[in-house]
XYZ file of C-alpha atoms in Angstrom:
201
model
C 12.364 19.430 6.245
C 15.197 17.018 7.028
C 15.588 13.817 5.013
C 15.466 10.775 7.291
C 15.368 8.068 4.613
C 15.469 8.119 0.820
C 15.302 4.699 -0.843
C 14.371 3.166 -4.187
C 12.273 0.021 -3.872
C 13.016 -2.294 -6.816
C 10.214 -3.698 -8.947
C 8.375 -6.568 -7.191
C 10.204 -5.969 -3.864
C 8.987 -5.366 -0.294
C 9.958 -2.446 1.971
C 9.308 -1.354 5.534
C 10.212 1.379 7.994
C 9.094 2.943 11.255
C 7.808 6.472 10.644
C 7.833 8.608 13.786
C 4.933 10.879 14.799
C 5.109 14.094 12.792
C 7.361 12.666 10.091
C 6.131 12.382 6.510
C 6.357 9.539 4.028
C 6.267 10.429 0.340
C 5.787 7.612 -2.172
C 6.842 8.491 -5.702
C 5.599 6.537 -8.705
C 8.801 6.784 -10.720
C 7.678 5.284 -14.032
C 3.898 5.641 -13.710
C 1.016 3.239 -13.053
C 2.812 1.183 -10.392
C 0.553 -0.138 -7.630
C 2.029 0.081 -4.130
C 0.292 -2.187 -1.607
C 0.540 -0.884 1.948
C -0.168 -1.955 5.534
C 0.240 0.274 8.601
C 0.643 -0.707 12.264
C 1.039 1.106 15.566
C 4.809 0.750 15.974
C 4.475 0.290 19.738
C 1.640 -2.254 19.578
C 1.198 -3.976 16.231
C -2.111 -5.481 17.385
C -3.448 -2.032 16.476
C -3.301 -1.765 12.706
C -4.875 -0.105 9.676
C -8.588 -0.767 9.365
C -10.245 -0.278 5.984
C -13.782 -0.424 7.481
C -13.022 2.241 10.112
C -11.274 4.450 7.552
C -14.042 4.179 4.960
C -16.853 4.636 7.502
C -15.258 7.732 9.025
C -14.693 9.513 5.712
C -17.784 8.254 3.864
C -15.982 7.149 0.697
C -13.934 4.132 -0.384
C -11.268 6.210 -2.122
C -8.279 7.865 -0.461
C -6.922 11.298 -1.356
C -5.714 14.514 0.289
C -7.339 14.860 3.716
C -8.072 11.150 4.173
C -7.277 9.916 7.679
C -6.066 6.316 7.812
C -7.653 4.894 10.946
C -6.697 1.913 13.055
C -8.721 -1.023 14.348
C -9.193 1.111 17.491
C -10.466 4.062 15.471
C -7.313 6.100 16.074
C -5.589 8.122 13.328
C -2.455 6.343 12.099
C -1.538 8.604 9.186
C -3.129 11.441 7.209
C -2.824 11.978 3.456
C -1.488 15.547 3.237
C -0.608 15.578 -0.458
C -1.850 13.643 -3.472
C -0.965 14.335 -7.096
C -3.048 11.457 -8.444
C -6.543 12.089 -7.080
C -7.690 8.770 -5.657
C -6.317 5.498 -4.326
C -7.926 2.117 -3.667
C -9.076 0.549 -0.393
C -11.051 -2.460 -1.668
C -8.966 -4.273 -4.311
C -6.893 -6.216 -1.791
C -3.448 -7.755 -2.209
C -2.599 -10.302 -4.877
C -1.502 -13.736 -3.696
C -0.395 -16.974 -5.279
C -3.833 -18.407 -4.445
C -5.818 -15.528 -5.964
C -3.590 -15.468 -9.032
C -4.267 -19.177 -9.584
C -8.009 -18.686 -9.145
C -8.255 -15.636 -11.404
C -5.645 -16.328 -14.062
C -5.004 -20.081 -14.090
C -2.673 -22.730 -12.684
C 0.244 -21.518 -14.806
C 0.535 -18.430 -12.518
C 0.986 -20.445 -9.315
C 4.767 -19.915 -9.240
C 4.477 -16.126 -9.561
C 5.538 -13.960 -6.620
C 2.746 -11.820 -5.156
C 2.042 -9.085 -2.610
C 0.970 -11.425 0.192
C 4.352 -13.144 -0.028
C 6.072 -9.744 0.085
C 4.090 -8.776 3.181
C 4.964 -12.069 4.882
C 8.672 -11.752 4.062
C 8.929 -8.136 5.194
C 6.570 -8.557 8.143
C 8.697 -11.392 9.512
C 11.457 -8.837 10.164
C 9.114 -7.231 12.706
C 7.645 -10.393 14.231
C 4.496 -10.305 12.089
C 2.889 -13.338 10.462
C -0.069 -14.311 8.300
C -2.626 -13.592 11.019
C -1.368 -9.984 11.101
C -2.277 -9.317 7.456
C -5.455 -7.281 7.004
C -7.187 -5.493 4.136
C -4.576 -3.189 2.660
C -4.304 0.123 0.850
C -3.382 0.131 -2.841
C -1.659 3.419 -3.621
C -1.948 4.350 -7.318
C -4.253 1.422 -8.135
C -7.390 2.279 -10.096
C -10.402 0.226 -8.983
C -13.616 1.991 -10.047
C -16.878 0.762 -8.556
C -20.005 0.690 -10.732
C -23.472 1.703 -9.449
C -24.411 -1.986 -9.146
C -21.445 -2.556 -6.806
C -19.258 -4.425 -9.286
C -15.611 -3.451 -9.521
C -12.548 -4.220 -11.569
C -8.844 -3.447 -11.738
C -8.323 -1.218 -14.767
C -5.639 0.984 -16.316
C -4.044 3.316 -13.803
C -4.482 7.094 -13.634
C -0.996 7.844 -12.316
C 1.987 9.069 -14.329
C 5.774 9.186 -13.943
C 6.899 11.242 -10.957
C 3.522 11.621 -9.254
C 3.512 11.389 -5.460
C 1.325 10.773 -2.441
C 2.453 12.121 0.950
C 1.384 10.858 4.385
C 1.962 12.370 7.822
C 2.331 9.991 10.773
C -0.108 10.772 13.593
C 1.649 8.287 15.893
C 4.791 6.174 15.575
C 3.835 3.714 12.820
C 5.332 0.710 11.117
C 4.687 0.841 7.369
C 4.920 -2.329 5.261
C 4.944 -2.010 1.486
C 4.789 -4.456 -1.381
C 5.851 -2.876 -4.648
C 3.284 -4.960 -6.463
C 4.710 -7.716 -8.726
C 1.407 -8.411 -10.518
C 1.739 -8.976 -14.289
C -1.679 -10.504 -15.041
C -3.835 -7.357 -14.826
C -3.307 -3.660 -15.653
C -2.589 -2.449 -12.081
C 1.105 -2.071 -13.013
C 0.633 -1.674 -16.743
C 1.693 -5.355 -16.971
C 5.270 -4.194 -16.250
C 6.242 -3.690 -12.560
C 8.653 -0.799 -11.966
C 10.582 0.754 -9.022
C 9.168 3.365 -6.637
C 10.840 5.866 -4.315
C 10.199 6.115 -0.565
C 11.157 9.423 1.061
C 10.835 9.981 4.824
C 11.275 13.531 6.115
C 11.091 15.199 9.515
C 10.181 18.798 10.420
């Protein structure tokens, strides 16, 4: 495999790149328990983008792991999880925002940076705006769902150096927010850097 891109994303920062068909993206949780919020678009037509409902319906489970196919709003495969050292990743917890922080944790959090702001900042580089944000993937985030349907964001199950690897099934634009959340355990209350490695056959 040939390295195309190898970058460290600082704590709380956004990141994006176009991953060509057949290339792989490996996300490494450098310090452990760092949530990585992610959106995926068809690089040639961003109106086609990751769809949580299509992905969940096709695979029959809300969790992502090795073998999961990330499907678009048109039902097409965008990327496939080909390696996962953690075991499961979240599709239902959503992205934190200034508004949700205020609602959940109080007015004193209103100034805090959040994933929605990261997505908007990074998406603007590609001509994307608020209407282009959809339900996202949360790599490394632990959101168990109880039999009664209730869920909560709890301590992570990742550890330093663990990775998840995705293969692009078409040319895709990947947007990432290295989650800045400090009010719940999704980042162990201490956001840390992650590594993004793109390789080609």
